[in-house]
Short mmCIF file of C-alpha atoms in Angstrom, two decimals:
data_model
loop_
_atom_site.label_atom_id
_atom_site.label_comp_id
_atom_site.label_asym_id
_atom_site.label_seq_id
_atom_site.Cartn_x
_atom_site.Cartn_y
_atom_site.Cartn_z
CA MET A 190 297.24 201.60 -41.60
CA VAL A 191 299.48 201.00 -38.62
CA SER A 192 296.65 201.70 -36.28
CA ARG A 193 294.38 199.15 -38.06
CA LYS A 194 297.09 196.57 -37.90
CA LEU A 195 297.55 197.15 -34.25
CA GLU A 196 293.75 196.80 -33.70
CA ARG A 197 293.65 193.59 -35.43
CA LEU A 198 296.61 192.27 -33.33
CA ILE A 199 295.03 193.17 -30.04
CA SER A 200 291.37 192.52 -30.97
CA PRO A 201 289.48 190.13 -28.56
CA GLY A 202 290.10 186.51 -29.51
CA LYS A 203 293.45 187.26 -31.00
CA TRP A 204 295.48 188.69 -28.12
CA ILE A 205 295.78 185.40 -26.41
CA HIS A 206 297.02 183.76 -29.60
CA ASN A 207 299.34 186.63 -30.31
CA LEU A 208 300.69 186.49 -26.73
CA SER A 209 301.35 182.89 -27.15
CA VAL A 210 303.14 183.43 -30.54
CA LEU A 211 305.17 186.22 -28.90
CA SER A 212 306.18 184.19 -25.93
CA LEU A 213 307.19 181.23 -28.06
CA SER A 214 309.17 183.61 -30.36
CA ILE A 215 311.11 185.12 -27.43
CA LEU A 216 311.62 181.67 -25.79
CA SER A 217 313.02 180.33 -29.15
CA ALA A 218 315.31 183.16 -29.65
CA SER A 219 316.50 183.02 -25.96
CA ILE A 220 317.18 179.28 -26.27
CA PHE A 221 318.98 179.86 -29.60
CA PHE A 222 321.16 182.66 -28.34
CA PHE A 223 321.82 180.88 -25.01
CA VAL A 224 323.04 177.76 -26.85
CA LEU A 225 325.06 179.87 -29.20
CA SER A 226 326.53 181.86 -26.42
CA GLU A 227 327.42 178.91 -24.28
CA SER A 228 329.05 177.27 -27.36
CA VAL A 229 331.11 180.42 -28.19
CA ALA A 230 331.92 180.75 -24.34
CA TYR A 231 333.10 177.23 -24.22
CA LEU A 232 335.40 177.59 -27.23
CA ILE A 233 336.87 180.71 -25.65
CA PHE A 234 337.27 178.80 -22.25
CA ARG A 235 338.77 175.88 -23.99
CA ASP A 236 341.42 177.98 -25.69
CA LYS A 237 342.18 179.88 -22.44
CA ILE A 238 342.77 176.56 -20.74
CA LYS A 239 345.00 175.33 -23.45
CA ASP A 240 347.00 178.52 -23.53
CA TYR A 241 347.25 178.46 -19.76
CA THR A 242 348.47 174.74 -19.67
CA SER A 243 351.05 175.62 -22.38
CA ASP A 244 352.22 178.64 -20.40
CA VAL A 245 352.65 176.53 -17.27
CA LEU A 246 354.54 173.99 -19.20
CA VAL A 247 356.90 176.67 -20.74
CA ARG A 248 357.42 178.04 -17.30
CA SER A 249 358.31 174.55 -15.92
CA GLU A 250 360.86 173.97 -18.77
CA SER A 251 362.39 177.28 -18.07
CA LEU A 252 362.63 176.31 -14.35
CA LEU A 253 364.57 173.10 -15.27
CA VAL A 254 366.82 175.05 -17.70
CA GLN A 255 367.59 177.72 -15.09
CA THR A 256 368.21 175.14 -12.36
CA GLU A 257 370.61 173.19 -14.47
CA SER A 258 372.44 176.37 -15.58
CA VAL A 259 372.81 177.67 -11.99
CA LYS A 260 374.08 174.23 -10.75
CA THR A 261 376.63 173.99 -13.59
CA ALA A 262 377.86 177.55 -13.02
CA ALA A 263 378.09 177.12 -9.25
CA LYS A 264 380.14 173.91 -9.66
CA SER A 265 382.51 175.43 -12.26
CA HIS A 266 384.22 177.65 -9.83
CA VAL A 267 387.91 176.40 -9.55
CA ASN A 268 388.37 177.25 -5.86
CA ILE A 269 385.58 175.08 -4.36
CA GLY A 270 387.84 172.33 -2.92
CA ASP A 271 386.97 170.70 0.52
CA SER A 272 386.11 174.20 2.08
CA PRO A 273 383.68 175.64 -0.38
CA CYS A 274 382.09 178.31 1.87
CA THR A 275 384.75 181.06 1.48
CA ASN A 276 383.92 184.59 0.89
CA GLU A 277 385.10 184.36 -2.63
CA ASN A 278 382.92 181.37 -3.37
CA ILE A 279 379.91 182.83 -1.74
CA LEU A 280 380.40 185.98 -3.84
CA HIS A 281 380.69 183.75 -6.90
CA LEU A 282 377.40 182.16 -5.98
CA ARG A 283 375.73 185.56 -5.79
CA VAL A 284 376.96 186.41 -9.29
CA VAL A 285 375.74 183.07 -10.58
CA VAL A 286 372.17 183.36 -9.22
CA TRP A 287 371.63 186.98 -10.05
CA PRO A 288 370.44 186.62 -13.76
CA TYR A 289 368.00 183.75 -13.05
CA PRO A 290 364.55 185.07 -11.94
CA LEU A 291 363.17 181.61 -11.17
CA ILE A 292 366.00 180.76 -8.75
CA LYS A 293 366.00 182.10 -5.21
CA ASP A 294 369.34 180.75 -3.91
CA VAL A 295 372.28 178.41 -4.55
CA GLY A 296 374.59 176.92 -2.00
CA TYR A 297 377.03 174.26 -1.11
CA ILE A 298 376.28 171.12 0.85
CA ILE A 299 378.68 169.53 3.35
CA LYS A 300 377.95 166.15 4.83
CA GLY A 301 374.28 166.33 3.81
CA GLU A 302 373.62 169.80 5.28
CA LEU A 303 373.48 173.28 3.72
CA ALA A 304 376.67 175.01 4.78
CA CYS A 305 376.53 178.26 2.91
CA SER A 306 374.49 180.00 0.12
CA ALA A 307 374.37 183.13 -1.91
CA LEU A 308 371.42 184.34 0.23
CA TRP A 309 372.43 183.26 3.66
CA GLY A 310 376.18 183.43 3.39
CA SER A 311 378.04 181.07 5.63
CA LEU A 312 375.76 179.22 8.02
CA ARG A 313 376.66 178.41 11.58
CA PRO A 314 375.39 176.02 12.34
CA THR A 315 374.54 174.34 9.07
CA LEU A 316 370.95 173.58 8.07
CA SER A 317 369.68 169.99 8.00
CA LEU A 318 368.12 168.83 4.78
CA GLU A 319 366.41 165.81 6.32
CA HIS A 320 362.95 167.16 6.84
CA PHE A 321 360.95 167.49 3.65
CA ASP A 322 357.47 166.66 2.28
CA LYS A 323 358.42 164.89 -1.01
CA LYS A 324 361.49 163.44 -2.56
CA TRP A 325 361.79 162.67 -6.20
CA PRO A 326 365.13 161.23 -7.62
CA SER A 327 366.28 162.34 -10.96
CA ARG A 328 368.96 161.25 -13.46
CA GLU A 329 371.76 163.35 -11.78
CA GLY A 330 370.37 164.42 -8.54
CA VAL A 331 367.31 164.69 -6.28
CA TRP A 332 364.33 167.01 -6.07
CA LEU A 333 363.20 167.88 -2.53
CA PHE A 334 359.90 169.61 -2.04
CA GLY A 335 358.80 171.28 1.33
CA ILE A 336 362.34 171.34 2.87
CA LYS A 337 361.97 172.78 6.35
CA LEU A 338 365.09 174.88 6.79
CA MET A 339 363.64 176.68 9.86
CA ASP A 340 360.36 176.47 11.69
CA ASP A 341 358.70 179.07 9.46
CA ILE A 342 360.73 178.62 6.30
CA SER A 343 360.16 175.79 3.74
CA VAL A 344 361.68 175.74 0.28
CA ASN A 345 361.81 173.53 -2.73
CA GLY A 346 365.24 172.66 -4.14
CA TYR A 347 367.30 170.48 -6.37
CA ILE A 348 370.43 168.77 -5.08
CA SER A 349 373.20 167.46 -7.31
CA GLU A 350 376.94 166.97 -6.80
CA GLY A 351 377.10 168.96 -3.63
CA ILE A 352 375.11 171.81 -4.91
CA MET A 353 371.66 172.87 -3.74
CA VAL A 354 369.57 175.14 -6.04
CA THR A 355 366.64 176.67 -4.26
CA LEU A 356 363.68 177.51 -6.34
CA SER A 357 361.87 180.93 -6.13
CA PRO A 358 358.52 180.63 -4.27
CA PHE A 359 357.18 182.89 -6.92
CA VAL A 360 357.82 180.59 -9.90
CA PHE A 361 354.25 180.04 -10.58
CA ARG A 362 352.69 182.95 -8.56
CA ARG A 363 351.58 184.92 -11.65
CA PHE A 364 349.35 182.06 -12.66
CA GLU A 365 347.54 182.33 -9.33
CA THR A 366 347.14 186.14 -9.33
CA ASP A 367 346.53 187.06 -12.99
CA MET A 368 342.86 187.92 -13.45
CA TYR A 369 342.65 185.75 -16.68
CA SER A 370 344.08 182.57 -15.03
CA LYS A 371 343.51 182.84 -11.25
CA ASN A 372 340.41 180.50 -11.55
CA PHE A 373 342.37 177.85 -13.40
CA SER A 374 344.54 175.11 -11.76
CA ALA A 375 347.43 173.00 -12.87
CA VAL A 376 349.68 170.18 -11.68
CA VAL A 377 353.20 169.77 -12.94
CA GLY A 378 354.46 166.20 -13.06
CA ASN A 379 356.13 163.49 -15.10
CA SER A 380 354.68 161.85 -18.25
CA LYS A 381 353.42 158.79 -16.25
CA HIS A 382 351.42 160.99 -13.95
CA ASP A 383 352.88 159.12 -10.93
CA ARG A 384 355.04 162.05 -9.77
CA HIS A 385 353.55 165.48 -9.08
CA TYR A 386 356.06 168.28 -8.53
CA PHE A 387 354.05 171.45 -8.31
CA ASN A 388 350.35 172.32 -7.57
CA ILE A 389 349.04 175.57 -8.86
CA GLY A 390 345.58 177.13 -8.30
CA PRO A 391 342.63 176.59 -6.06
CA ASP A 392 341.49 173.23 -7.66
CA ALA A 393 344.79 171.51 -8.02
CA PRO A 394 343.77 168.64 -5.72
CA LEU A 395 341.11 167.74 -8.29
CA LEU A 396 344.05 167.41 -10.82
CA ASP A 397 346.28 165.72 -8.32
CA ARG A 398 343.96 162.75 -7.84
CA HIS A 399 343.33 160.09 -10.51
CA ASP A 400 339.56 159.55 -10.02
CA SER A 401 336.94 161.40 -12.03
CA VAL A 402 336.48 165.20 -11.89
CA PRO A 403 333.24 167.09 -11.68
CA LEU A 404 331.11 167.32 -14.74
CA ARG A 405 331.67 170.93 -15.58
CA PHE A 406 335.39 170.70 -14.70
CA ARG A 407 337.50 170.54 -17.90
CA VAL A 408 341.00 169.14 -18.01
CA PHE A 409 343.67 169.66 -20.73
CA ARG A 410 347.19 168.20 -20.89
CA ALA A 411 350.38 169.34 -22.47
CA CYS A 412 353.83 167.42 -22.36
CA SER A 413 357.34 168.61 -23.02
CA LEU A 414 359.31 167.36 -26.08
CA HIS A 415 362.60 167.70 -24.29
CA TYR A 416 361.93 166.64 -20.73
CA ASP A 417 359.96 164.01 -18.80
CA LEU A 418 357.54 166.75 -17.91
CA CYS A 419 353.68 167.07 -18.35
CA VAL A 420 351.19 169.60 -17.18
CA ALA A 421 347.46 168.97 -16.46
CA GLY A 422 345.56 172.18 -16.46
CA GLY A 423 341.83 172.52 -15.69
CA GLY A 424 339.11 174.73 -14.45
CA TYR A 425 335.39 174.97 -14.05
CA PHE A 426 333.30 176.04 -17.12
CA THR A 427 330.79 178.35 -15.63
CA GLY A 428 329.27 179.53 -18.94
CA ILE A 429 327.91 182.83 -20.07
CA PHE A 430 326.31 183.43 -16.61
CA SER A 431 329.73 184.05 -15.04
CA GLU A 432 330.50 186.84 -17.43
CA HIS A 433 330.15 190.43 -16.59
CA TRP A 434 326.63 191.76 -16.08
CA SER A 435 326.88 193.89 -19.21
CA ILE A 436 327.45 190.88 -21.39
CA GLN A 437 324.37 189.13 -19.84
CA MET A 438 322.29 192.18 -20.40
CA LEU A 439 323.45 192.27 -23.99
CA LEU A 440 322.40 188.64 -24.51
CA VAL A 441 319.04 189.30 -22.98
CA THR A 442 318.47 192.43 -25.20
CA VAL A 443 319.53 190.61 -28.30
CA SER A 444 317.20 187.70 -27.38
CA LEU A 445 314.25 189.97 -26.76
CA LEU A 446 314.95 191.92 -29.98
CA SER A 447 315.39 188.70 -31.94
CA GLY A 448 312.23 187.20 -30.46
CA LEU A 449 310.29 190.29 -31.24
CA MET A 450 311.63 190.21 -34.92
CA ILE A 451 310.55 186.60 -35.22
CA TYR A 452 307.15 187.46 -33.82
CA ILE A 453 306.78 190.29 -36.35
CA LEU A 454 307.86 188.09 -39.32
CA THR A 455 305.58 185.32 -38.15
CA MET A 456 302.61 187.51 -37.71
CA ASN A 457 303.24 189.37 -40.95
CA ARG A 458 303.56 186.03 -42.77
CA ALA A 459 300.42 184.69 -41.18
CA GLU A 460 298.64 188.05 -41.93
CA LEU A 461 299.87 187.91 -45.56
CA ASN A 462 298.61 184.36 -46.01
CA SER A 463 295.27 185.22 -44.48
CA SER A 464 295.05 188.34 -46.52
CA LEU A 465 296.22 186.40 -49.71
CA SER A 466 293.60 183.81 -49.11
CA ALA A 467 290.88 186.40 -48.72
CA ARG A 468 292.01 188.26 -51.79
CA PHE A 469 292.12 185.04 -53.80
CA VAL A 470 288.58 184.10 -52.69
CA LYS A 471 287.40 187.50 -53.57
CA ALA A 472 289.19 187.40 -57.04
CA LEU A 473 287.58 184.03 -57.75
CA LYS A 474 284.17 185.13 -56.71
CA ASN A 475 284.50 188.45 -58.81
CA GLU A 476 285.89 186.51 -61.67
CA ALA A 477 289.07 188.71 -61.47
CA LEU A 478 291.23 185.88 -62.65
CA SER A 479 292.40 185.35 -66.27
CA LEU A 480 293.50 182.71 -68.63
CA VAL A 481 296.45 182.43 -70.97
CA TYR A 482 296.70 179.88 -73.73
CA GLN A 483 299.94 177.92 -74.27
CA PRO A 484 300.42 176.21 -77.68
CA ILE A 485 300.95 172.48 -77.78
CA TYR A 486 303.06 171.25 -80.62
CA ARG A 487 302.93 167.91 -82.44
CA ILE A 488 306.23 166.07 -82.10
CA GLU A 489 306.04 164.57 -85.59
CA ASP A 490 305.83 167.78 -87.65
CA GLY A 491 306.14 170.61 -85.21
CA GLN A 492 302.70 171.91 -85.99
CA ILE A 493 300.38 173.43 -83.41
CA CYS A 494 297.78 170.74 -82.48
CA GLY A 495 296.08 172.48 -79.55
CA PHE A 496 296.23 175.07 -76.69
CA GLU A 497 296.36 174.68 -72.98
CA ALA A 498 294.42 177.04 -70.78
CA LEU A 499 296.46 178.16 -67.90
CA LEU A 500 295.08 180.22 -64.98
CA ARG A 501 296.72 183.55 -64.04
CA TRP A 502 296.08 186.00 -61.20
CA LYS A 503 297.07 189.69 -61.16
CA ASP A 504 296.09 191.33 -57.82
CA GLU A 505 295.39 195.07 -57.83
CA ARG A 506 297.71 195.68 -54.89
CA LEU A 507 300.22 192.86 -55.03
CA GLY A 508 300.53 192.51 -58.74
CA ASN A 509 301.18 189.18 -60.47
CA ILE A 510 300.84 186.22 -58.13
CA SER A 511 302.60 183.06 -59.17
CA PRO A 512 300.53 179.91 -59.74
CA GLU A 513 303.06 178.15 -57.48
CA VAL A 514 301.53 180.38 -54.64
CA PHE A 515 297.79 180.57 -55.45
CA ILE A 516 297.23 176.88 -56.54
CA PRO A 517 298.46 175.38 -53.26
CA LEU A 518 296.56 178.19 -51.55
CA SER A 519 293.34 177.17 -53.24
CA GLU A 520 293.96 173.56 -52.25
CA ARG A 521 294.37 174.58 -48.64
CA GLU A 522 291.17 176.63 -48.75
CA GLY A 523 289.24 173.69 -50.48
CA LEU A 524 288.66 175.76 -53.64
CA GLN A 525 290.06 173.30 -56.24
CA GLU A 526 286.58 172.56 -57.63
CA ASP A 527 285.62 176.12 -57.93
CA VAL A 528 288.95 176.92 -59.61
CA THR A 529 288.41 174.12 -62.17
CA LEU A 530 284.80 175.27 -62.86
CA PHE A 531 286.10 178.82 -63.39
CA VAL A 532 288.79 177.58 -65.87
CA ILE A 533 286.57 175.22 -67.91
CA ASN A 534 283.83 177.76 -68.17
CA HIS A 535 286.05 180.69 -69.26
CA ALA A 536 288.24 178.57 -71.38
CA ILE A 537 285.40 177.17 -73.45
CA ARG A 538 283.59 180.52 -73.81
CA GLU A 539 286.76 182.37 -74.75
CA PHE A 540 288.57 179.92 -76.97
CA ILE A 541 286.25 177.11 -78.24
CA HIS A 542 285.28 178.96 -81.47
CA THR A 543 289.04 179.34 -82.37
CA ALA A 544 289.59 175.63 -81.53
CA ILE A 545 286.71 174.42 -83.72
CA GLN A 546 287.68 176.80 -86.64
CA ASN A 547 291.24 175.65 -86.65
CA GLU A 548 290.42 171.97 -85.81
CA ILE A 549 292.73 171.96 -82.75
CA PHE A 550 291.90 170.90 -79.33
CA LEU A 551 291.57 172.75 -76.08
CA SER A 552 293.30 171.46 -72.96
CA VAL A 553 292.31 172.21 -69.52
CA ASN A 554 294.07 171.00 -66.35
CA ILE A 555 292.01 169.22 -63.71
CA ASN A 556 292.61 167.41 -60.50
CA PRO A 557 291.59 163.70 -60.18
CA SER A 558 289.03 164.69 -57.58
CA ASP A 559 287.22 166.81 -60.23
CA LEU A 560 286.21 163.46 -61.93
CA ASP A 561 284.01 162.62 -58.90
CA SER A 562 282.23 166.02 -58.86
CA GLU A 563 278.74 166.08 -60.26
CA LYS A 564 278.91 169.90 -60.48
CA PHE A 565 281.82 169.67 -62.70
CA ARG A 566 280.46 166.89 -64.88
CA ASP A 567 277.08 168.81 -65.27
CA LYS A 568 279.10 172.03 -66.12
CA LEU A 569 281.22 170.42 -68.75
CA LEU A 570 278.60 168.40 -70.51
CA GLY A 571 276.32 171.42 -70.53
CA LEU A 572 278.97 173.51 -72.22
CA ILE A 573 279.70 170.76 -74.71
CA SER A 574 275.94 170.77 -75.55
CA GLU A 575 275.57 174.50 -75.63
CA TYR A 576 278.41 175.05 -77.98
CA ASN A 577 277.96 171.77 -79.99
CA ILE A 578 281.64 170.95 -79.42
CA PRO A 579 282.88 168.26 -81.75
CA TYR A 580 284.40 165.05 -80.42
CA LYS A 581 287.97 165.16 -79.37
CA THR A 582 288.13 168.92 -79.14
CA ILE A 583 288.12 169.00 -75.36
CA LEU A 584 291.25 167.52 -73.71
CA LEU A 585 291.25 167.15 -69.99
CA GLU A 586 294.73 167.07 -68.65
CA ILE A 587 295.03 165.26 -65.37
CA THR A 588 297.70 166.72 -63.14
CA GLU A 589 298.23 166.12 -59.46
CA ARG A 590 301.37 167.24 -57.73
CA GLN A 591 301.00 164.53 -55.11
CA GLY A 592 300.63 161.79 -57.66
CA GLY A 593 297.46 160.00 -58.37
CA ASP A 594 295.97 156.55 -58.96
CA PHE A 595 295.22 156.90 -62.61
CA GLU A 596 294.15 153.32 -63.21
CA GLY A 597 291.46 153.88 -60.57
CA MET A 598 289.98 156.73 -62.51
CA LYS A 599 289.27 154.67 -65.66
CA ILE A 600 285.59 154.18 -64.75
CA HIS A 601 285.05 157.98 -64.57
CA ILE A 602 287.08 158.59 -67.72
CA ASP A 603 285.02 156.14 -69.78
CA LYS A 604 281.88 158.18 -68.94
CA TYR A 605 283.46 161.40 -70.30
CA LYS A 606 284.85 159.62 -73.34
CA ASN A 607 281.32 158.85 -74.39
CA HIS A 608 280.80 162.50 -75.00
CA GLY A 609 283.89 163.02 -77.01
CA VAL A 610 286.15 164.19 -74.24
CA ARG A 611 289.72 162.97 -74.41
CA PHE A 612 292.15 162.63 -71.37
CA ALA A 613 295.83 163.06 -71.04
CA ILE A 614 298.33 162.55 -68.21
CA ASP A 615 300.95 165.24 -67.73
CA ASP A 616 304.04 163.10 -67.37
CA PHE A 617 305.93 166.17 -66.24
CA GLY A 618 304.01 166.28 -62.97
CA THR A 619 302.60 169.82 -62.63
CA GLY A 620 300.13 171.60 -64.77
CA TYR A 621 300.12 175.06 -63.40
CA SER A 622 303.85 175.96 -63.98
CA ASN A 623 304.24 174.78 -67.47
CA LEU A 624 304.87 178.38 -69.00
CA ASN A 625 307.70 178.67 -66.53
CA LEU A 626 309.07 175.29 -67.33
CA ASN A 627 309.01 175.90 -71.10
CA ARG A 628 310.63 179.26 -70.59
CA HIS A 629 313.49 177.52 -68.85
CA GLY A 630 313.95 174.93 -71.66
CA PHE A 631 311.94 171.98 -70.31
CA ASN A 632 309.83 169.94 -72.66
CA ARG A 633 306.43 168.52 -71.69
CA HIS A 634 305.16 165.20 -72.88
CA LEU A 635 301.43 164.43 -72.88
CA ARG A 636 300.44 160.80 -72.74
CA VAL A 637 296.87 160.75 -74.21
CA ILE A 638 294.73 157.93 -72.79
#
């Protein structure tokens, strides 16, 4: 069975079509998983940037807290006086700065120059603080950035009340070396974004300027609730193609397998439809279809006044096939007229004697297009004549799922009425599923015309 299926798939005339379907299936799956992967990757990237920005803000707040704590502790020593650079005071400074990992040094300033510090001890000569890159005044002091203490030594510091707190050069170093954040960048500044204190990462200049950033560069901001401090963090979103090769291979594999699955399902569905169509045509040709008769009750007294003939199909291999499947299938295959002829022929031959004996009518569903068919008209009128069917025994129930112009059918209807045929319009809308509808508690109403 498998070999026959493969032969059909690769047979001449089909392999080009099958190759096109396979290519389209793989392409569709690839696009779907690419978009899905990019979306997931962006959400992960966004969360990483947000966490990175928040971490930089927390580190900046900690730096301010430690700076203020060191300054306060350094100034609290009782023996500072006019000559602060005593051995006792320098030792005190070393004790003060030791617990604070974000602070490099702390020292005393005399006449605008650094006279001594915990790290350097007493300085002779003192170090000038007049050469720096940036200066930002604060409420109680001043921040100096890029202070050139010596030719090859530059530091960042905070000066207040004769105390200079030197910041560690490694305050933000871990953000530049950590494998999860080294490709991100940040700028630490104030809430108005007119003061930038620290630049972190390779793309900090993009955040340091106020014009637009590149398309794939994403920026997130976080501000402190306690200080005039904000952090702008950003990075390039490179998407799934920047991930490890194993993840890319997994995506390719999943796309190929999914595309192959879509192809198999599509071809199986097409083969099933093709096979189902062929089997229905064969069943109709061999008269392997059957009819069931559904009673129709009179509303006034609840008595049976007629029966409706409904078509059923039980396939040898597939079992019972729903009318909701084979009726649309017959329409697509252009077999509506043949189906109607089968039903009218077998319904009259099987049931007309019962209808005549019990003085009830026999209802058959037809399509509006059947009224134009000479073959249908000749068949019906021939059966009426052959069985000598009384007037009003045959009821043709017009049903069309797409709706129909019933007024435009009046000319055809009048011709049949002359032979005792009655017509009804199924107000419910579909004629082939009435047994299912009744089973679920729906009531049908026929409007006889």
